[in-house]
CSV table of C-alpha atoms and ligand atoms in Angstrom, one decimal:
chain,number,residue,atom,x,y,z
A,1,MET,CA,29.7,39.9,28.0
A,2,ASN,CA,32.4,42.4,28.4
A,3,VAL,CA,31.3,45.4,30.3
A,4,ALA,CA,33.8,47.2,30.0
A,5,VAL,CA,32.6,47.9,25.8
A,6,LEU,CA,29.0,48.8,27.2
A,7,PRO,CA,28.1,52.1,25.4
A,8,LYS,CA,27.6,55.0,27.5
A,9,LEU,CA,23.4,56.1,28.5
A,10,SER,CA,22.9,59.5,28.8
A,11,ASP,CA,20.8,61.1,31.3
A,12,LEU,CA,18.1,63.3,30.6
A,13,ASN,CA,18.3,66.9,29.5
A,14,ASP,CA,16.5,67.8,32.9
A,15,THR,CA,18.0,65.8,35.1
A,16,SER,CA,15.8,66.4,37.8
A,17,PHE,CA,13.0,65.1,36.3
A,18,ASN,CA,11.0,62.3,38.4
A,19,PRO,CA,9.2,60.1,35.8
A,20,PHE,CA,8.4,57.1,38.8
A,21,VAL,CA,6.7,60.6,40.5
A,22,ALA,CA,5.2,61.8,37.2
A,23,GLU,CA,4.1,57.9,36.0
A,24,THR,CA,1.6,58.0,39.2
A,25,LEU,CA,0.0,61.3,38.6
A,26,GLU,CA,-0.4,60.7,35.1
A,27,TYR,CA,-2.7,57.5,36.0
A,28,GLY,CA,-4.2,58.7,38.3
A,29,GLU,CA,-5.2,56.8,42.0
A,30,PHE,CA,-8.8,55.9,40.9
A,31,THR,CA,-9.9,53.1,43.6
A,32,ASP,CA,-13.6,52.8,41.6
A,33,THR,CA,-12.1,52.3,37.7
A,34,TYR,CA,-14.1,49.1,37.3
A,35,GLU,CA,-17.6,50.9,38.4
A,36,ARG,CA,-17.1,54.0,36.0
A,37,LEU,CA,-16.3,51.6,33.4
A,38,ARG,CA,-19.6,49.6,34.3
A,39,ALA,CA,-22.0,52.7,34.7
A,40,LEU,CA,-20.8,53.6,30.8
A,41,ARG,CA,-21.0,50.1,29.2
A,42,ARG,CA,-24.7,50.5,30.4
A,43,THR,CA,-25.0,53.0,28.6
A,44,GLY,CA,-23.2,52.2,25.3
A,45,ASP,CA,-20.1,49.9,24.3
A,46,VAL,CA,-19.1,52.6,21.7
A,47,GLN,CA,-19.0,55.9,23.6
A,48,LYS,CA,-17.7,59.3,22.8
A,49,GLY,CA,-14.4,60.2,24.3
A,50,SER,CA,-10.8,58.9,25.3
A,51,ILE,CA,-10.6,57.3,28.0
A,52,TYR,CA,-7.6,59.3,29.2
A,53,SER,CA,-9.9,62.3,29.3
A,54,PHE,CA,-12.8,60.3,30.7
A,55,PHE,CA,-10.7,59.5,33.8
A,56,MET,CA,-8.4,62.6,34.1
A,57,ASN,CA,-11.1,65.4,32.8
A,58,LYS,CA,-8.6,66.7,30.5
A,59,GLU,CA,-7.0,66.3,26.6
A,60,ASN,CA,-4.6,63.8,25.6
A,61,GLU,CA,-2.5,66.2,24.5
A,62,ALA,CA,-1.0,64.0,21.8
A,63,LEU,CA,-4.4,63.3,20.1
A,64,ARG,CA,-5.4,67.2,20.5
A,65,GLY,CA,-8.0,67.8,18.2
A,66,VAL,CA,-8.5,64.3,17.1
A,67,THR,CA,-12.2,62.7,17.3
A,68,THR,CA,-12.1,59.9,19.4
A,69,HIS,CA,-14.3,57.4,21.0
A,70,MET,CA,-14.4,54.2,23.3
A,71,VAL,CA,-15.0,50.8,22.6
A,72,LEU,CA,-15.8,49.2,25.3
A,73,GLY,CA,-17.9,45.6,24.9
A,74,TYR,CA,-16.2,42.1,24.2
A,75,ASP,CA,-17.2,41.7,20.7
A,76,LEU,CA,-16.6,45.0,19.7
A,77,ALA,CA,-13.0,45.3,20.9
A,78,ALA,CA,-12.7,41.6,19.6
A,79,MET,CA,-13.7,42.7,16.1
A,80,VAL,CA,-11.9,46.1,16.3
A,81,LEU,CA,-8.6,44.5,16.8
A,82,THR,CA,-9.0,41.6,14.0
A,83,ASP,CA,-9.8,44.3,11.4
A,84,PRO,CA,-6.1,45.9,10.8
A,85,VAL,CA,-7.6,47.4,7.6
A,86,THR,CA,-10.1,49.6,8.9
A,87,TYR,CA,-8.5,49.5,12.8
A,88,THR,CA,-4.7,50.7,11.9
A,89,ASN,CA,-1.9,51.0,14.4
A,90,GLU,CA,-1.2,54.4,13.2
A,91,ALA,CA,-2.8,55.9,16.0
A,92,PHE,CA,0.3,54.7,18.4
A,93,ARG,CA,3.0,56.4,15.7
A,94,ARG,CA,0.8,59.6,16.9
A,95,THR,CA,1.4,58.9,20.8
A,96,LEU,CA,3.9,56.7,22.1
A,97,GLY,CA,5.9,56.4,18.6
A,98,GLN,CA,6.9,60.3,19.3
A,99,SER,CA,9.4,59.1,22.0
A,100,PHE,CA,9.4,55.0,20.7
A,101,GLY,CA,10.2,55.5,17.3
A,102,GLU,CA,8.1,54.8,14.7
A,103,MET,CA,9.8,51.5,13.8
A,104,SER,CA,8.8,49.2,17.0
A,105,LEU,CA,6.4,46.6,16.0
A,106,THR,CA,3.6,48.6,17.8
A,107,MET,CA,3.9,51.3,15.8
A,108,LEU,CA,4.0,49.4,12.4
A,109,ASP,CA,1.2,48.2,10.4
A,110,ALA,CA,0.9,46.2,7.2
A,111,PRO,CA,2.9,45.3,4.9
A,112,GLU,CA,6.3,46.0,7.0
A,113,HIS,CA,4.3,44.6,10.4
A,114,THR,CA,3.3,41.4,8.8
A,115,ARG,CA,7.3,41.0,7.3
A,116,TYR,CA,9.2,42.1,10.4
A,117,ARG,CA,6.9,40.0,13.2
A,118,ARG,CA,7.6,37.0,11.8
A,119,ILE,CA,11.1,37.2,12.2
A,120,PHE,CA,10.2,38.4,16.0
A,121,GLN,CA,8.1,35.4,16.0
A,122,LYS,CA,10.9,33.0,14.9
A,123,ALA,CA,13.4,34.3,17.9
A,124,PHE,CA,10.5,34.1,20.3
A,125,LEU,CA,9.6,30.5,19.6
A,126,PRO,CA,8.2,29.1,22.6
A,127,GLN,CA,10.9,26.3,23.0
A,128,VAL,CA,13.7,29.5,23.0
A,129,VAL,CA,11.3,31.4,25.2
A,130,SER,CA,10.8,28.3,28.0
A,131,ALA,CA,14.9,28.1,27.7
A,132,TRP,CA,15.2,31.5,29.0
A,133,GLY,CA,12.6,30.8,31.9
A,134,GLU,CA,15.6,27.9,33.1
A,135,SER,CA,18.9,30.1,32.1
A,136,VAL,CA,17.5,33.8,32.6
A,137,VAL,CA,14.3,34.1,34.7
A,138,ALA,CA,15.1,31.2,37.3
A,139,PRO,CA,18.2,32.5,38.8
A,140,VAL,CA,16.7,36.6,39.1
A,141,VAL,CA,13.8,34.9,40.7
A,142,ASP,CA,15.7,32.9,43.2
A,143,GLU,CA,18.3,35.2,44.0
A,144,LEU,CA,15.0,38.4,44.9
A,145,VAL,CA,13.8,35.4,47.2
A,146,SER,CA,16.2,34.4,49.2
A,147,LYS,CA,17.0,38.1,50.2
A,148,PHE,CA,13.7,38.2,52.2
A,149,GLU,CA,12.6,33.9,52.5
A,150,LYS,CA,14.5,33.4,56.1
A,151,ARG,CA,12.6,36.4,57.5
A,152,GLY,CA,8.8,35.3,58.0
A,153,SER,CA,7.6,38.6,56.4
A,154,ALA,CA,8.1,40.8,52.8
A,155,ASP,CA,6.5,43.3,50.4
A,156,LEU,CA,5.7,41.4,47.8
A,157,LEU,CA,5.9,44.2,45.4
A,158,GLN,CA,8.5,46.4,46.9
A,159,GLU,CA,10.9,43.6,46.9
A,160,PHE,CA,10.2,41.0,44.2
A,161,THR,CA,7.5,41.8,41.5
A,162,ARG,CA,8.5,45.7,41.5
A,163,PHE,CA,12.5,44.5,40.3
A,164,TYR,CA,12.1,40.5,38.4
A,165,PRO,CA,10.7,41.5,35.3
A,166,PHE,CA,13.2,44.3,34.7
A,167,GLN,CA,16.6,42.2,35.6
A,168,VAL,CA,15.2,39.5,33.6
A,169,ILE,CA,15.1,42.3,30.5
A,170,TYR,CA,18.9,43.6,31.8
A,171,LYS,CA,20.5,40.1,31.7
A,172,GLN,CA,18.8,39.8,28.3
A,173,LEU,CA,20.3,42.7,27.3
A,174,GLY,CA,23.8,42.6,28.7
A,175,LEU,CA,23.4,46.0,30.8
A,176,ASP,CA,25.9,46.0,34.2
A,177,GLU,CA,24.7,47.4,37.5
A,178,GLU,CA,25.4,50.8,36.8
A,179,ALA,CA,23.8,51.2,33.6
A,180,ARG,CA,20.6,49.9,34.4
A,181,LYS,CA,19.1,52.5,37.1
A,182,LEU,CA,19.6,55.2,34.4
A,183,PHE,CA,18.0,53.0,31.6
A,184,GLN,CA,14.9,52.6,33.6
A,185,LYS,CA,14.5,56.1,34.4
A,186,ILE,CA,14.6,56.7,30.6
A,187,ALA,CA,12.8,53.5,29.4
A,188,VAL,CA,10.5,54.8,31.9
A,189,THR,CA,10.4,58.8,30.7
A,190,GLN,CA,9.5,57.8,27.2
A,191,THR,CA,6.4,56.7,28.0
A,192,LEU,CA,4.6,60.1,29.7
A,193,TYR,CA,4.0,61.3,26.6
A,194,ARG,CA,0.8,63.0,27.6
A,195,SER,CA,1.9,65.1,30.6
A,196,ASN,CA,5.8,65.3,29.7
A,197,LEU,CA,5.9,65.2,26.5
A,198,GLU,CA,9.7,67.0,25.8
A,199,ASN,CA,11.6,64.7,28.5
A,200,ALA,CA,9.8,62.0,26.8
A,201,ILE,CA,10.6,62.9,23.4
A,202,ASP,CA,14.5,63.4,25.1
A,203,ALA,CA,14.0,59.8,27.0
A,204,GLY,CA,13.7,58.6,23.2
A,205,ARG,CA,16.1,59.9,21.7
A,206,LYS,CA,19.0,58.8,24.3
A,207,LEU,CA,18.3,55.4,25.0
A,208,GLY,CA,17.9,55.5,20.4
A,209,ASP,CA,21.7,56.3,20.4
A,210,PHE,CA,22.4,54.0,23.2
A,211,LEU,CA,20.4,50.9,21.7
A,212,ARG,CA,21.8,51.7,18.2
A,213,GLN,CA,25.4,51.5,19.6
A,214,LEU,CA,24.6,48.6,21.6
A,215,VAL,CA,23.1,46.5,18.3
A,216,GLU,CA,25.9,47.7,16.2
A,217,GLN,CA,28.6,46.0,18.5
A,218,ARG,CA,26.5,42.6,18.4
A,219,ILE,CA,26.0,42.7,15.0
A,220,GLU,CA,30.3,42.6,15.1
A,221,ARG,CA,31.0,41.2,17.7
A,222,PRO,CA,28.1,38.5,18.7
A,223,THR,CA,27.4,37.5,22.6
A,224,ASP,CA,24.8,35.2,24.0
A,225,ASP,CA,22.3,37.8,24.4
A,226,LEU,CA,19.3,39.0,23.3
A,227,VAL,CA,20.5,41.4,21.4
A,228,THR,CA,22.6,39.0,19.4
A,229,HIS,CA,19.7,36.9,18.8
A,230,LEU,CA,17.6,40.0,17.4
A,231,ALA,CA,20.0,41.4,15.3
A,232,HIS,CA,21.0,38.0,13.8
A,233,ALA,CA,17.5,36.6,13.6
A,234,GLU,CA,16.6,35.4,10.0
A,235,VAL,CA,13.4,34.1,7.7
A,236,GLU,CA,14.2,33.1,3.8
A,237,GLY,CA,17.7,34.9,4.2
A,238,GLU,CA,15.8,38.2,5.5
A,239,ARG,CA,17.0,39.9,8.8
A,240,LEU,CA,15.7,42.8,10.9
A,241,PRO,CA,17.0,46.0,10.1
A,242,VAL,CA,19.1,47.8,12.7
A,243,GLU,CA,16.4,50.2,13.6
A,244,VAL,CA,13.5,48.3,14.0
A,245,VAL,CA,15.8,46.0,16.4
A,246,VAL,CA,16.3,49.4,18.4
A,247,CYS,CA,13.0,50.2,18.3
A,248,PHE,CA,12.4,46.8,19.9
A,249,PHE,CA,14.1,46.9,23.0
A,250,ARG,CA,13.4,50.9,23.4
A,251,GLN,CA,9.8,49.2,24.0
A,252,LEU,CA,11.2,46.5,25.8
A,253,LEU,CA,11.0,47.7,29.6
A,254,ASN,CA,7.6,49.3,29.2
A,255,ALA,CA,5.9,46.2,27.0
A,256,GLY,CA,7.7,43.3,28.7
A,257,GLY,CA,9.0,44.8,32.1
A,258,ASP,CA,6.1,46.9,33.0
A,259,THR,CA,3.5,45.0,32.1
A,260,THR,CA,4.8,41.5,33.9
A,261,TYR,CA,5.5,43.7,36.9
A,262,ARG,CA,1.9,45.0,37.1
A,263,GLY,CA,0.3,41.6,36.0
A,264,THR,CA,2.4,39.5,38.9
A,265,SER,CA,1.1,41.8,41.0
A,266,ASN,CA,-2.0,41.7,40.4
A,267,ILE,CA,-2.4,37.8,40.0
A,268,LEU,CA,-0.6,38.0,44.1
A,269,MET,CA,-3.1,40.3,45.0
A,270,GLY,CA,-6.0,38.1,43.8
A,271,LEU,CA,-4.6,34.7,45.2
A,272,LEU,CA,-4.4,36.8,48.5
A,273,ILE,CA,-7.5,38.0,49.2
A,274,ASN,CA,-9.2,34.9,48.3
A,275,PRO,CA,-6.9,32.6,50.9
A,276,GLU,CA,-9.0,29.3,49.5
A,277,GLN,CA,-8.0,29.6,46.0
A,278,LEU,CA,-4.3,30.5,46.8
A,279,ASP,CA,-4.8,26.9,48.9
A,280,ARG,CA,-5.9,25.1,45.7
A,281,VAL,CA,-3.0,26.3,43.7
A,282,ARG,CA,-0.4,26.1,46.2
A,283,THR,CA,-1.4,21.9,46.8
A,284,ASP,CA,-2.2,21.9,42.9
A,285,PRO,CA,0.9,23.5,40.6
A,286,SER,CA,-0.8,22.6,37.7
A,287,LEU,CA,-3.9,25.1,38.1
A,288,ILE,CA,-1.3,28.4,38.3
A,289,PRO,CA,-2.1,28.7,34.2
A,290,GLN,CA,-5.3,28.9,34.5
A,291,THR,CA,-4.6,31.0,37.7
A,292,ILE,CA,-2.7,33.3,35.4
A,293,ASP,CA,-5.4,33.6,32.8
A,294,GLU,CA,-8.0,34.5,35.2
A,295,GLY,CA,-5.6,37.0,36.9
A,296,LEU,CA,-5.1,39.1,33.8
A,297,ARG,CA,-8.2,38.9,32.8
A,298,TRP,CA,-9.8,40.4,36.3
A,299,GLU,CA,-6.6,42.7,36.3
A,300,SER,CA,-5.3,43.6,32.7
A,301,PRO,CA,-2.1,45.4,33.4
A,302,ALA,CA,-2.9,46.8,29.6
A,303,MET,CA,-6.5,48.6,30.2
A,304,THR,CA,-6.7,50.2,26.5
A,305,SER,CA,-4.9,50.2,23.2
A,306,PRO,CA,-5.3,52.7,20.4
A,307,ARG,CA,-6.2,52.5,17.0
A,308,THR,CA,-6.9,54.7,13.8
A,309,VAL,CA,-10.0,54.5,11.5
A,310,THR,CA,-9.2,54.5,8.2
A,311,ARG,CA,-13.0,55.4,6.3
A,312,ASP,CA,-16.5,56.2,7.8
A,313,VAL,CA,-18.0,53.4,9.8
A,314,GLU,CA,-20.7,52.8,12.0
A,315,LEU,CA,-19.7,50.4,15.6
A,316,ALA,CA,-22.5,49.8,17.5
A,317,GLY,CA,-24.6,52.6,15.8
A,318,VAL,CA,-22.1,55.4,16.6
A,319,ALA,CA,-20.3,57.1,13.2
A,320,LEU,CA,-16.7,56.8,13.3
A,321,PRO,CA,-15.3,59.5,10.8
A,322,ALA,CA,-12.0,58.2,8.9
A,323,GLY,CA,-8.9,59.9,10.7
A,324,SER,CA,-10.3,59.2,14.1
A,325,VAL,CA,-9.2,57.3,16.9
A,326,VAL,CA,-10.8,54.5,19.0
A,327,ASP,CA,-9.4,53.4,22.6
A,328,VAL,CA,-10.3,50.2,22.6
A,329,VAL,CA,-10.6,49.2,26.9
A,330,LEU,CA,-9.3,45.8,27.3
A,331,GLY,CA,-10.0,45.9,30.8
A,332,SER,CA,-13.6,46.8,30.1
A,333,ALA,CA,-13.7,43.6,27.4
A,334,ASN,CA,-12.5,42.0,29.9
A,335,ARG,CA,-14.8,42.4,32.3
A,336,ASP,CA,-17.9,42.4,29.8
A,337,GLU,CA,-20.9,40.8,31.8
A,338,GLN,CA,-22.7,39.3,28.5
A,339,LYS,CA,-19.2,37.5,28.7
A,340,PHE,CA,-18.0,36.7,31.7
A,341,ALA,CA,-20.2,35.6,34.6
A,342,ASP,CA,-20.2,38.0,37.6
A,343,PRO,CA,-17.0,39.5,35.6
A,344,ASP,CA,-15.6,41.1,38.8
A,345,ARG,CA,-14.7,38.6,40.7
A,346,PHE,CA,-11.6,36.7,41.0
A,347,ASP,CA,-12.2,33.5,40.1
A,348,ILE,CA,-9.5,30.9,38.6
A,349,PHE,CA,-12.2,27.9,38.7
A,350,ARG,CA,-14.8,29.7,36.0
A,351,ASP,CA,-15.8,28.5,32.9
A,352,ARG,CA,-13.2,29.3,30.4
A,353,LYS,CA,-15.1,28.7,27.0
A,354,VAL,CA,-14.6,32.5,26.4
A,355,ARG,CA,-11.1,33.7,26.5
A,356,ALA,CA,-10.2,37.2,28.4
A,357,PHE,CA,-7.9,39.2,25.7
A,358,PRO,CA,-5.3,40.7,28.3
A,359,PHE,CA,-2.7,40.7,25.6
A,360,ALA,CA,-5.1,41.8,22.8
A,361,THR,CA,-6.2,39.7,19.9
A,362,GLY,CA,-5.5,39.8,15.7
A,363,PRO,CA,-1.9,40.7,13.9
A,364,HIS,CA,-0.5,42.7,16.8
A,365,VAL,CA,-1.2,39.9,19.7
A,366,CYS,CA,1.7,40.4,22.1
A,367,LEU,CA,5.0,39.0,20.8
A,368,GLY,CA,5.6,37.9,24.3
A,369,GLN,CA,2.8,36.7,25.7
A,370,HIS,CA,4.9,33.5,26.4
A,371,LEU,CA,7.9,34.8,27.9
A,372,ALA,CA,5.6,36.6,30.0
A,373,LYS,CA,3.7,33.2,31.5
A,374,VAL,CA,6.5,31.7,31.5
A,375,GLU,CA,8.0,34.3,33.8
A,376,ILE,CA,5.0,34.6,35.6
A,377,THR,CA,4.8,31.0,36.3
A,378,ARG,CA,8.3,30.8,38.1
A,379,ALA,CA,7.4,33.7,40.1
A,380,LEU,CA,4.4,31.7,41.4
A,381,VAL,CA,6.1,28.2,41.1
A,382,ALA,CA,9.1,30.3,43.6
A,383,LEU,CA,6.9,31.9,46.1
A,384,LEU,CA,4.4,29.2,46.8
A,385,GLU,CA,7.4,27.3,47.1
A,386,ARG,CA,9.5,28.9,49.7
A,387,LEU,CA,7.5,31.1,51.5
A,388,PRO,CA,4.8,28.3,53.3
A,389,ASN,CA,1.5,29.3,54.4
A,390,LEU,CA,1.7,32.4,52.6
A,391,ARG,CA,-0.5,35.5,53.7
A,392,LEU,CA,-1.5,38.6,53.8
A,393,ASP,CA,-0.2,40.8,56.5
A,394,PRO,CA,-3.2,41.2,59.2
A,395,ASP,CA,-1.7,44.4,60.7
A,396,GLN,CA,-0.8,46.5,57.6
A,397,PRO,CA,-3.6,48.2,55.4
A,398,LYS,CA,-5.5,45.8,52.7
A,399,PRO,CA,-3.9,46.4,49.1
A,400,VAL,CA,-6.0,48.2,46.4
A,401,ILE,CA,-5.3,48.4,42.7
A,402,THR,CA,-4.9,51.6,41.5
A,403,GLY,CA,-5.5,53.6,38.5
A,404,PHE,CA,-6.9,54.1,35.1
A,405,HIS,CA,-4.1,52.1,33.2
A,406,LEU,CA,-1.2,50.4,34.0
A,407,ARG,CA,-2.9,49.1,37.1
A,408,LYS,CA,-1.0,47.6,40.6
A,409,PRO,CA,-1.3,47.9,44.5
A,410,LYS,CA,1.6,50.4,45.7
A,411,SER,CA,2.3,47.4,48.3
A,412,LEU,CA,1.9,43.2,49.0
A,413,PRO,CA,2.8,43.1,52.3
A,414,VAL,CA,2.9,39.3,53.4
A,415,LEU,CA,3.9,37.1,56.1
A,416,PHE,CA,4.8,33.3,56.0
A,417,GLY,CA,6.0,30.0,58.1
B,501,HEM,C1,1.4,40.3,31.5
B,501,HEM,C2,2.1,40.4,30.5
B,501,HEM,C3,2.3,41.4,29.0
B,501,HEM,C4,0.8,42.0,28.5
B,501,HEM,C5,-0.8,41.6,29.6
B,501,HEM,C6,1.1,42.7,27.9
B,501,HEM,C7,-0.3,43.3,26.9
B,501,HEM,C8,0.5,43.7,25.8
B,501,HEM,C9,-0.7,44.3,24.6
B,501,HEM,C10,-2.0,44.3,25.0
B,501,HEM,C11,-0.3,44.1,23.7
B,501,HEM,C12,-0.6,44.5,22.0
B,501,HEM,C13,-0.7,46.3,21.8
B,501,HEM,C14,-1.4,46.4,20.5
B,501,HEM,O1,-2.5,46.8,20.9
B,501,HEM,O2,-1.0,46.8,19.9
B,501,HEM,C15,1.6,43.9,23.3
B,501,HEM,C16,2.2,43.8,22.8
B,501,HEM,C17,3.2,44.0,22.7
B,501,HEM,N1,3.9,43.4,23.3
B,501,HEM,FE1,3.4,42.6,25.5
B,501,HEM,N2,2.4,41.9,26.7
B,501,HEM,C18,2.9,41.4,28.6
B,501,HEM,C19,4.2,41.0,28.2
B,501,HEM,C20,5.3,41.2,27.3
B,501,HEM,C21,6.6,40.8,27.4
B,501,HEM,C22,7.2,39.9,28.2
B,501,HEM,C23,7.5,41.3,25.9
B,501,HEM,C24,8.6,40.9,25.7
B,501,HEM,C25,8.7,40.9,24.4
B,501,HEM,C26,5.8,41.9,25.4
B,501,HEM,C27,6.5,42.6,23.6
B,501,HEM,C28,5.3,43.1,23.2
B,501,HEM,C29,5.6,42.9,22.0
B,501,HEM,C30,7.1,43.0,21.2
B,501,HEM,C31,4.5,43.8,21.4
B,501,HEM,C32,4.3,44.4,20.1
B,501,HEM,C33,3.8,43.3,19.7
B,501,HEM,C34,3.4,44.3,17.7
B,501,HEM,O3,2.3,45.1,17.8
B,501,HEM,O4,3.0,43.1,17.1
B,501,HEM,N3,4.7,41.8,26.2
B,501,HEM,N4,1.4,43.3,24.8
């Protein structure tokens, strides 16, 4: 694309704000997240309070005064997520919607959600997405691995997983080097509405202005990038409104980049701390799909998903008033001992009769799940093929996954060759 025509993305009003530090503070550095959730589940699958307050010991400012419950068990979580009439996505409009805008798929409910989602789905058909695996994902993965492949040691998080899904998105957006850094900073700031609402709203506005110009450019002058693809996607003569495309891209770095970065890091960690399973996958790459399923069950990158209750209901004997919010704790449901034997164990060979839902379930199930799997598969194949005898570096501290939401280890120090 013609780099010269790229619109200008403005920095935050508060130029000194560092969202990367703020982010760690916002998610905490807990190492006992699952123990605490297990203890909570033992006293009931529905609990008063929000997951944020439970871990951070303070109120989520965006939901101040709103009664909130947590849904922790698998069956109840599935029930809530597949009943969009009783449990709507309004909760997102009050939280992330303040910075992301109210027209992204996550913020919408039927009938708009259903209408727009089918157009997006057409744009994300499995055959389209697997073609991106070759044209977009593979070159990004290859370039990153080439930087350390000859060295014999690397930090797979700091040198690989931290970059690859974001670079995939930058390529899909047609962003140049200059725009990328600021884009990431602004996109991360948008998510920090709980603790830095003013900066989050400023970030959402700046990113929206930039993306609106980009989408309008692509409508006038189509290229072969994803912006053009979505701006022109059509089902039965209906196209997506500009604002819906803008909001999709505003959400993408977090919905698609952050989740895939953390998911890939956690899967790699599961393999590295279980070297016998790593060996099996290395010698038999057909095990990769079940490795991805298990890794995302074991450590679901998106821990929780809120819904608003539209009528007075009772869930597991607990009264949920109309207008209240439920935090569906996906990470807890995916470790429910009623459904998964020895749920804290990473086991790529576990019985897969019960499917975990790291991508949620119901009408808002992740639109990008096929793309995420294509990306993670490409990453695992490249790392296992090109880094023989891949193993944790025994002289470095053993990695630990921390946080109560968007979890990941700090580093993945490895040796190979
Ligand atoms: C391992 C990687 C990923 C995980 C764990 C993940 C997880 C999720 C979850 C849990 C939701 C549901 C949120 C809700 O309850 O409403 C969701 C929705 C969504 N995801 Fe992903 N995601 C991943 C990758 C991606 C990618 C690569 C994309 C890129 C297109 C993407 C785009 C979206 C979108 C647009 C939605 C909103 C769908 C809707 O509301 O209809 N995700 N994702």
